[in-house]
mmCIF file of C-alpha atoms in Angstrom:
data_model
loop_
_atom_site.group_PDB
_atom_site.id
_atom_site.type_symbol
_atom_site.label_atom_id
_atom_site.label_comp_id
_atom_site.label_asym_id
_atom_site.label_seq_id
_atom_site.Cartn_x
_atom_site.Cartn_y
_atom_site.Cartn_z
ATOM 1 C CA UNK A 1 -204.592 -84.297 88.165
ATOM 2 C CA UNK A 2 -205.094 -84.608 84.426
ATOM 3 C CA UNK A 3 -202.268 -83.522 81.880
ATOM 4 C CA UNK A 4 -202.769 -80.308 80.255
ATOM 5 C CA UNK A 5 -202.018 -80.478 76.793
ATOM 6 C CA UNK A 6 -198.779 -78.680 77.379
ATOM 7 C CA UNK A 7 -197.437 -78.758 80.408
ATOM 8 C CA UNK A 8 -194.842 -76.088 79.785
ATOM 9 C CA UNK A 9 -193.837 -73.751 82.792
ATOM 10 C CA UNK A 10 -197.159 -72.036 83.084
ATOM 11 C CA UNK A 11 -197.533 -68.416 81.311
ATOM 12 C CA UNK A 12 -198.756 -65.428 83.994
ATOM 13 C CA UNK A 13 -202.289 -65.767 84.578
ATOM 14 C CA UNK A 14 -202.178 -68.769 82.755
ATOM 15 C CA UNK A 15 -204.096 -71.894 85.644
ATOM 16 C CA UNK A 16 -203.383 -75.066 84.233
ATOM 17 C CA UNK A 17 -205.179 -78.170 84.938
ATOM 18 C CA UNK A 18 -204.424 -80.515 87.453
ATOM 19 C CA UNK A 19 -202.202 -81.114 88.722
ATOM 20 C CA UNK A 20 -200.461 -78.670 87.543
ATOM 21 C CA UNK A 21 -200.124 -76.745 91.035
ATOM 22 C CA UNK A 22 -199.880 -77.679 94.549
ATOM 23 C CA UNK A 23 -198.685 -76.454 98.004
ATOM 24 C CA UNK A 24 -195.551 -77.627 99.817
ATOM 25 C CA UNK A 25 -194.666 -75.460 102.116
ATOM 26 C CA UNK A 26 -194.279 -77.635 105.290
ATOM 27 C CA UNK A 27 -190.934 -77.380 107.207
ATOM 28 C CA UNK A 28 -188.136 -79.972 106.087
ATOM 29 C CA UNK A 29 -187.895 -80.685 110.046
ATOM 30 C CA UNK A 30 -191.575 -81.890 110.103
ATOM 31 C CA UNK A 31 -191.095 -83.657 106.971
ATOM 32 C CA UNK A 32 -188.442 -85.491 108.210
ATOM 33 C CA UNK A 33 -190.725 -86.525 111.374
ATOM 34 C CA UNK A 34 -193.583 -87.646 109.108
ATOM 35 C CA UNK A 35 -192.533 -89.157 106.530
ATOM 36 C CA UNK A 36 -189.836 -91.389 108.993
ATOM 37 C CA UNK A 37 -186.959 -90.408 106.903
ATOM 38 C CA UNK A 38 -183.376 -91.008 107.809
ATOM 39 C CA UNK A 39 -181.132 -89.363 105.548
ATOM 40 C CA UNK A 40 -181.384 -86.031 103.972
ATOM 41 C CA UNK A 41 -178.985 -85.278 101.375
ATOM 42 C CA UNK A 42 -176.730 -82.404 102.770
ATOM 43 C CA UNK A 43 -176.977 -80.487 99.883
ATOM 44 C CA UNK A 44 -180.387 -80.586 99.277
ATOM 45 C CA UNK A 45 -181.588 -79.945 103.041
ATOM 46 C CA UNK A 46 -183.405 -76.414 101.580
ATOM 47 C CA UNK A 47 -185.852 -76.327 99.366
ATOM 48 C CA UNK A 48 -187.830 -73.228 99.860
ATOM 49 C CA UNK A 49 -191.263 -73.492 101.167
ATOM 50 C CA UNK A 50 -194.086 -72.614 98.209
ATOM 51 C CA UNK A 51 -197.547 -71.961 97.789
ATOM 52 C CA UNK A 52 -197.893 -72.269 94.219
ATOM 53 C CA UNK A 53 -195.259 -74.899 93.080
ATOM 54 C CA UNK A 54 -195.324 -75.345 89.565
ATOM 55 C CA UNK A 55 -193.978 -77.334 86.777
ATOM 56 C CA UNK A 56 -190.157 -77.746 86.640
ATOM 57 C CA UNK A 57 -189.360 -76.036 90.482
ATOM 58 C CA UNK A 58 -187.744 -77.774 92.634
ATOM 59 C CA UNK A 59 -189.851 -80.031 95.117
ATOM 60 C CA UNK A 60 -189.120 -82.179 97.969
ATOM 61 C CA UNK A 61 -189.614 -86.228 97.459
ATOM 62 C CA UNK A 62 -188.904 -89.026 99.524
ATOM 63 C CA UNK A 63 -187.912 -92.205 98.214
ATOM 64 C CA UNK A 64 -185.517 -95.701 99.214
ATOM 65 C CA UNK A 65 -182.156 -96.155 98.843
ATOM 66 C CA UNK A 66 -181.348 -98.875 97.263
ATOM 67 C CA UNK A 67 -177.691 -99.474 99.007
ATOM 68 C CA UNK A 68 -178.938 -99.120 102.252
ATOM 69 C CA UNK A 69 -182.644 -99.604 102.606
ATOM 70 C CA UNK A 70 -183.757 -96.252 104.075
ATOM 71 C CA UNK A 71 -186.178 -93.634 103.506
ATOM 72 C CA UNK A 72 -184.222 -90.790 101.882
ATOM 73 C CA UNK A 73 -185.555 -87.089 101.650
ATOM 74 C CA UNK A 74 -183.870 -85.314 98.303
ATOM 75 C CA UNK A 75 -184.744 -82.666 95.757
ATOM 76 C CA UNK A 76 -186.217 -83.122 92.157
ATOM 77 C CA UNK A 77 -187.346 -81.158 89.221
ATOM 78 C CA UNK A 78 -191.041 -81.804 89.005
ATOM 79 C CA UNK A 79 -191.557 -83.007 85.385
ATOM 80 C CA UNK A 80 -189.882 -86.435 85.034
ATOM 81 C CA UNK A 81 -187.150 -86.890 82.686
ATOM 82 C CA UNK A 82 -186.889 -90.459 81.271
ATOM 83 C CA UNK A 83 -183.279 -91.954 81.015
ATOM 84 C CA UNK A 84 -183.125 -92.112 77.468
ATOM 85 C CA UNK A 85 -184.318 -88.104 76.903
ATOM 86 C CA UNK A 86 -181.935 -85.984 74.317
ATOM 87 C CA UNK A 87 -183.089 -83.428 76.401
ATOM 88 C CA UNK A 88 -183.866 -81.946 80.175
ATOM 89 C CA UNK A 89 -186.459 -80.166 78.909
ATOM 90 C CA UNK A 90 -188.674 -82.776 77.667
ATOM 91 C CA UNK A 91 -189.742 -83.153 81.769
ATOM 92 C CA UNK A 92 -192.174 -80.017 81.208
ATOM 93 C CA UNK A 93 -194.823 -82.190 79.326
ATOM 94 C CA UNK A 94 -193.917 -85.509 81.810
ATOM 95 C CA UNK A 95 -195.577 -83.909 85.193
ATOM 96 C CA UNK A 96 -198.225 -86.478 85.591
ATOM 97 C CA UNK A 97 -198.513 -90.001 85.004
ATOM 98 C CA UNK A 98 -201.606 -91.611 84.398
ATOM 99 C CA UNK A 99 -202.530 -95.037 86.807
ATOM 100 C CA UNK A 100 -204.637 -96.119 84.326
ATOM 101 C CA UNK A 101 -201.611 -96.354 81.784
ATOM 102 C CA UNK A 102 -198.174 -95.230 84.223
ATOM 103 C CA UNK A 103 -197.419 -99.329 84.156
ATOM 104 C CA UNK A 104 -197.084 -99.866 80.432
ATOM 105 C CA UNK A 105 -196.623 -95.813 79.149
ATOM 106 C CA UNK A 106 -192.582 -96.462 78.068
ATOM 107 C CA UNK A 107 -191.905 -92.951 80.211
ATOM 108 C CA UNK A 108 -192.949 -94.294 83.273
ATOM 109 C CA UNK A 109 -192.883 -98.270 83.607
ATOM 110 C CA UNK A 110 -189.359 -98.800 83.851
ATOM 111 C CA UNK A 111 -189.262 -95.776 87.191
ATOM 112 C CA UNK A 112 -192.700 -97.644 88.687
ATOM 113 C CA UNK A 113 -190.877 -101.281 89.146
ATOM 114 C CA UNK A 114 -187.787 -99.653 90.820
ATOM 115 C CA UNK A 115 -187.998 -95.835 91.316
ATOM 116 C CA UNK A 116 -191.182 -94.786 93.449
ATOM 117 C CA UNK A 117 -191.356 -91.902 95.966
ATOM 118 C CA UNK A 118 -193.833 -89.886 97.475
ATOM 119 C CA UNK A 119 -194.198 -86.071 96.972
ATOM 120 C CA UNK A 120 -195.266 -84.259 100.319
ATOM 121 C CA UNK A 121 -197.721 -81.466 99.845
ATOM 122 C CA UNK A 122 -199.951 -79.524 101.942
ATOM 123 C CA UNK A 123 -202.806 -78.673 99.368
ATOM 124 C CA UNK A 124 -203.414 -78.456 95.397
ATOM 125 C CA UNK A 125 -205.113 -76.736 93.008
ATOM 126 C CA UNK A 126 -207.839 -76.840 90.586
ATOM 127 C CA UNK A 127 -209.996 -75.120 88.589
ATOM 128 C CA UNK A 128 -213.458 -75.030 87.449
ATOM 129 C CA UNK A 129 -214.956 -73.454 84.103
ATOM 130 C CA UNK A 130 -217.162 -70.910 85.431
ATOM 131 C CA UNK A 131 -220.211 -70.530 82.361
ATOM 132 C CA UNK A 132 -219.933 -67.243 80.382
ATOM 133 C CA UNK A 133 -216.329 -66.722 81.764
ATOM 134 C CA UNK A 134 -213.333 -66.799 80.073
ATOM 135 C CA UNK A 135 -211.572 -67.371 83.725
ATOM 136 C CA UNK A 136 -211.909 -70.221 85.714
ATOM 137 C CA UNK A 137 -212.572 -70.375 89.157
ATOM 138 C CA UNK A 138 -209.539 -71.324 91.068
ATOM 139 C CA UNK A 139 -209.932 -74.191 94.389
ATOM 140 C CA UNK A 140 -207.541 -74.795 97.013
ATOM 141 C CA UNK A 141 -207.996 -78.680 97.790
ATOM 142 C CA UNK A 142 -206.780 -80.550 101.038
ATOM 143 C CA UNK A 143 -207.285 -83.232 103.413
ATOM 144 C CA UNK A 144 -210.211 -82.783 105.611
ATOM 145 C CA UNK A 145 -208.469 -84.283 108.619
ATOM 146 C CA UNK A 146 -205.232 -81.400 108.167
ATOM 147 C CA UNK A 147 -202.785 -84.077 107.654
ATOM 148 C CA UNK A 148 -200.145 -83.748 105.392
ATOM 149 C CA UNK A 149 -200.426 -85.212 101.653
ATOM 150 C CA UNK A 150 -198.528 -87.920 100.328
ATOM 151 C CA UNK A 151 -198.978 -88.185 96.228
ATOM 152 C CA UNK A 152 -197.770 -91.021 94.843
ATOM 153 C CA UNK A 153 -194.815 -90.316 92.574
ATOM 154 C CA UNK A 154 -192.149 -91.944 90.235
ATOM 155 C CA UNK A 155 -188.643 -90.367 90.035
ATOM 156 C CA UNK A 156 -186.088 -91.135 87.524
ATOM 157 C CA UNK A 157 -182.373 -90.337 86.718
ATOM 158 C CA UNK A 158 -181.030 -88.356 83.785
ATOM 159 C CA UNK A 159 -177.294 -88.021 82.499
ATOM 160 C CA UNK A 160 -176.001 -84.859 80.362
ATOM 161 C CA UNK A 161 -173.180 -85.087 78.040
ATOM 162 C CA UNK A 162 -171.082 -83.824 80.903
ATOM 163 C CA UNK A 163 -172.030 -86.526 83.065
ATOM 164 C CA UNK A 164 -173.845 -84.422 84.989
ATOM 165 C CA UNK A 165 -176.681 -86.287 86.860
ATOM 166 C CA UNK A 166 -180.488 -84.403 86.880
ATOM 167 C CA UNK A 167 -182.896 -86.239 89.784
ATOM 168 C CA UNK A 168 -186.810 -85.617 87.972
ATOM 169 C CA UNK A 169 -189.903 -86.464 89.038
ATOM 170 C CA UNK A 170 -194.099 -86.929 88.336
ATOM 171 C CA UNK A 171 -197.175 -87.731 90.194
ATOM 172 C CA UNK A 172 -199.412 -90.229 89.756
ATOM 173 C CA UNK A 173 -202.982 -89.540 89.223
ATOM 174 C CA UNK A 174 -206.226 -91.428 89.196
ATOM 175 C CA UNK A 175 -210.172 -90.471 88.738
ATOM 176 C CA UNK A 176 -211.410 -87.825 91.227
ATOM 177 C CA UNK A 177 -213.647 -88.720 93.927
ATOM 178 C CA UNK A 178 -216.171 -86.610 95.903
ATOM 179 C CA UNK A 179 -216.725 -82.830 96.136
ATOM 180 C CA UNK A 180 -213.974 -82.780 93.202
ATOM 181 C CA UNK A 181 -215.429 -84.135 91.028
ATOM 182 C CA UNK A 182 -217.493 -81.445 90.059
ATOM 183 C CA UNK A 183 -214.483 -79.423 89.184
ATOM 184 C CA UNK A 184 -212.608 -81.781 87.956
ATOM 185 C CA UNK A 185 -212.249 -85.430 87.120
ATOM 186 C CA UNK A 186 -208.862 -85.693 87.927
ATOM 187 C CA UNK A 187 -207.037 -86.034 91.068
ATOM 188 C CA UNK A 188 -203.316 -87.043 92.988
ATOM 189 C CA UNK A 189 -203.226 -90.471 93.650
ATOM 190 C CA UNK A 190 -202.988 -90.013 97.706
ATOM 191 C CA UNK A 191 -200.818 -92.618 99.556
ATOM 192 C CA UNK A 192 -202.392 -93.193 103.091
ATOM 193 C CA UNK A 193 -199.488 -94.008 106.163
ATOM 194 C CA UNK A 194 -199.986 -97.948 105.862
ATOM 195 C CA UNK A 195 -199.338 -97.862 101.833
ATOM 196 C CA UNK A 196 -195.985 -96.140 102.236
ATOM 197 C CA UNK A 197 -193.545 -99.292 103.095
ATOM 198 C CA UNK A 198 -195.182 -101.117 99.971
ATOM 199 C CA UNK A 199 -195.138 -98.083 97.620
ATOM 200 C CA UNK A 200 -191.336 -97.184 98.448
ATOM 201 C CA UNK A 201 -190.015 -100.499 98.759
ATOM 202 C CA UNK A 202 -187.422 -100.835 95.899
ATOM 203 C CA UNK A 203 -187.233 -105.181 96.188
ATOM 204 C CA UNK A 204 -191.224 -104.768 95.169
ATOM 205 C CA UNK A 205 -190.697 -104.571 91.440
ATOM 206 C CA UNK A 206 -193.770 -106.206 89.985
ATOM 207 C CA UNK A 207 -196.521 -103.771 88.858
ATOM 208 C CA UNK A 208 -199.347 -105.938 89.941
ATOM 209 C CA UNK A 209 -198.381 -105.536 93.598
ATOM 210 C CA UNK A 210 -198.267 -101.979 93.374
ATOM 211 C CA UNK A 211 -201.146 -100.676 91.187
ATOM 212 C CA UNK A 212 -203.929 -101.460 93.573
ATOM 213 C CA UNK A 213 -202.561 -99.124 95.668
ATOM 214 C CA UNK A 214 -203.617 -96.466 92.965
ATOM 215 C CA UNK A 215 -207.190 -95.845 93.881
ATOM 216 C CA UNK A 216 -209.194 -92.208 93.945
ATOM 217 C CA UNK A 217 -209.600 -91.154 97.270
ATOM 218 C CA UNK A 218 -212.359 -91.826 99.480
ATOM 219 C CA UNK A 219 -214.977 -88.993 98.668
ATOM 220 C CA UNK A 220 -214.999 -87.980 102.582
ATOM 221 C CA UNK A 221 -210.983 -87.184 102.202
ATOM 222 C CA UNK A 222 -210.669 -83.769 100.662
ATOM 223 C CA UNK A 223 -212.494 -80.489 101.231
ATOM 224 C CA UNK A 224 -212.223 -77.329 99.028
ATOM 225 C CA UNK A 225 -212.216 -74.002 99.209
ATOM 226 C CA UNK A 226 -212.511 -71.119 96.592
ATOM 227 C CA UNK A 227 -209.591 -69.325 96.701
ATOM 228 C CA UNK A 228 -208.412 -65.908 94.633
ATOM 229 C CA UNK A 229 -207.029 -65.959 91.226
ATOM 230 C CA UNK A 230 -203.774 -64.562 92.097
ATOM 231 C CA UNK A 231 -202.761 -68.214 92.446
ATOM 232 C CA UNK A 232 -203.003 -68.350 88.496
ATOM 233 C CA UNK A 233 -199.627 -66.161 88.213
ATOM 234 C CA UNK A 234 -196.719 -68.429 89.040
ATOM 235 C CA UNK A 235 -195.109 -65.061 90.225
ATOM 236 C CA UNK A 236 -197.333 -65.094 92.964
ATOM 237 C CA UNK A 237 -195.960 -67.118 96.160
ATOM 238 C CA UNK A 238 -196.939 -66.480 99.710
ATOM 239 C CA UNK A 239 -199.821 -67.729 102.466
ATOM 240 C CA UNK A 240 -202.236 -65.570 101.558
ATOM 241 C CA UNK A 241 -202.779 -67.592 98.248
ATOM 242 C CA UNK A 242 -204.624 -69.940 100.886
ATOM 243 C CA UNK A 243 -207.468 -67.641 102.048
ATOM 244 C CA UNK A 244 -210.818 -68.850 100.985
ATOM 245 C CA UNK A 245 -213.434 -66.180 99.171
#
């Protein structure tokens, strides 16, 4: 999931590196069930399923409270917003954080000791340079076993002038690992069942005891599968984005 150099709301037929798109299109219900959450906020209990979420939508995160101690499910604006932004949009270029960097980059390091969540998602994308083509090659990449994806994510807080409050979000990425990596040497940092209490918990505020949990993915994790380039117009949004070539 490397940064593209601008990570504006993507142009039609305009792919943009990784991550950059992903799936989430998995019933809040289930989420709820997987993830162990207890508390959804009313208002946010609907955000619309998607199979080509892009920069600054709307996506589904869960994350701690801090009152009470329990696993929340809410709504963000993927492309996180740090606290002391003059402006909202400034979250377009923030969509990934780097775990080489996320724990002393001064956008990030403040949310990763106290504001860490995980972004649910069934699938990403990527895609490859094809040679002597001006289009790339676009790849639908998920987890071998069908389970659910958990990226590793940071979420922050942001005030307007009006007081109003804006809930933003990024995801964590590391090197890829396996089959990837010969489209791409990027990838989400993916948080396995065992590393969610550690990763959420909001009393663990000291990097160090959070950044080994930041590894690439074991190479037997993901499969791919080429996929059409109708995923590269953000207009585009239905299942049949998913069917391999």
């Amino acid at each position: 999931m490397g940064t593209p150099p601008h990570c504006d709301e993507p142009k039609a037929e305009e792919p943009i590196a990784m991550c950059g798109r992903y799936v989430a299109a998995t019933p809040t219900e289930v989420l709820v069930e997987w993830f162990g959450v207890e508390e959804v906020k009313a208002s946010e209990a609907e955000v619309p399923p998607s199979w080509n979420v892009a920069p600054t939508r709307e996506v589904f995160a869960v994350a701690e409270s801090r009152s009470a101690g329990t696993r929340q499910l809410g709504s963000f604006r993927w492309g996180l917003v740090p606290s002391w932004a003059k402006d909202p949009s400034e979250g377009a270029r923030r969509i990934n954080a780097r775990a080489e960097t996320v724990a002393t980059a001064p956008t990030f390091r403040k949310a990763l000791r106290s504001r860490r969540c995980l972004v649910p998602a069934d699938a990403f994308y990527e895609w490859e340079k094809v040679e002597g083509q001006k289009k790339k090659q676009p790849w639908l990449v998920k987890r071998a076993d069908g389970d659910l994806m958990a990226f590793a994510g940071l979420w922050e807080a942001w005030r307007d002038v009006e007081g109003k409050w804006l809930r933003t979000c990024a995801i964590i990425t590391t090197d890829a690992a396996g089959p990837l990596t010969d489209i791409h040497h990027r990838c989400p940092v993916i948080l396995e069942r065992d590393e969610w209490g550690t990763w959420l918990d909001r009393d663990t505020t000291e990097p160090a005891d959070v950044l080994p949990l930041l590894t690439p993915p074991e190479p037997e994790l993901l499969e791919l599968h080429r996929v059409g380039t109708e995923v590269g117009n953000v207009k585009n949004d239905d299942p049949s984005l998913l069917n391999s070539l």
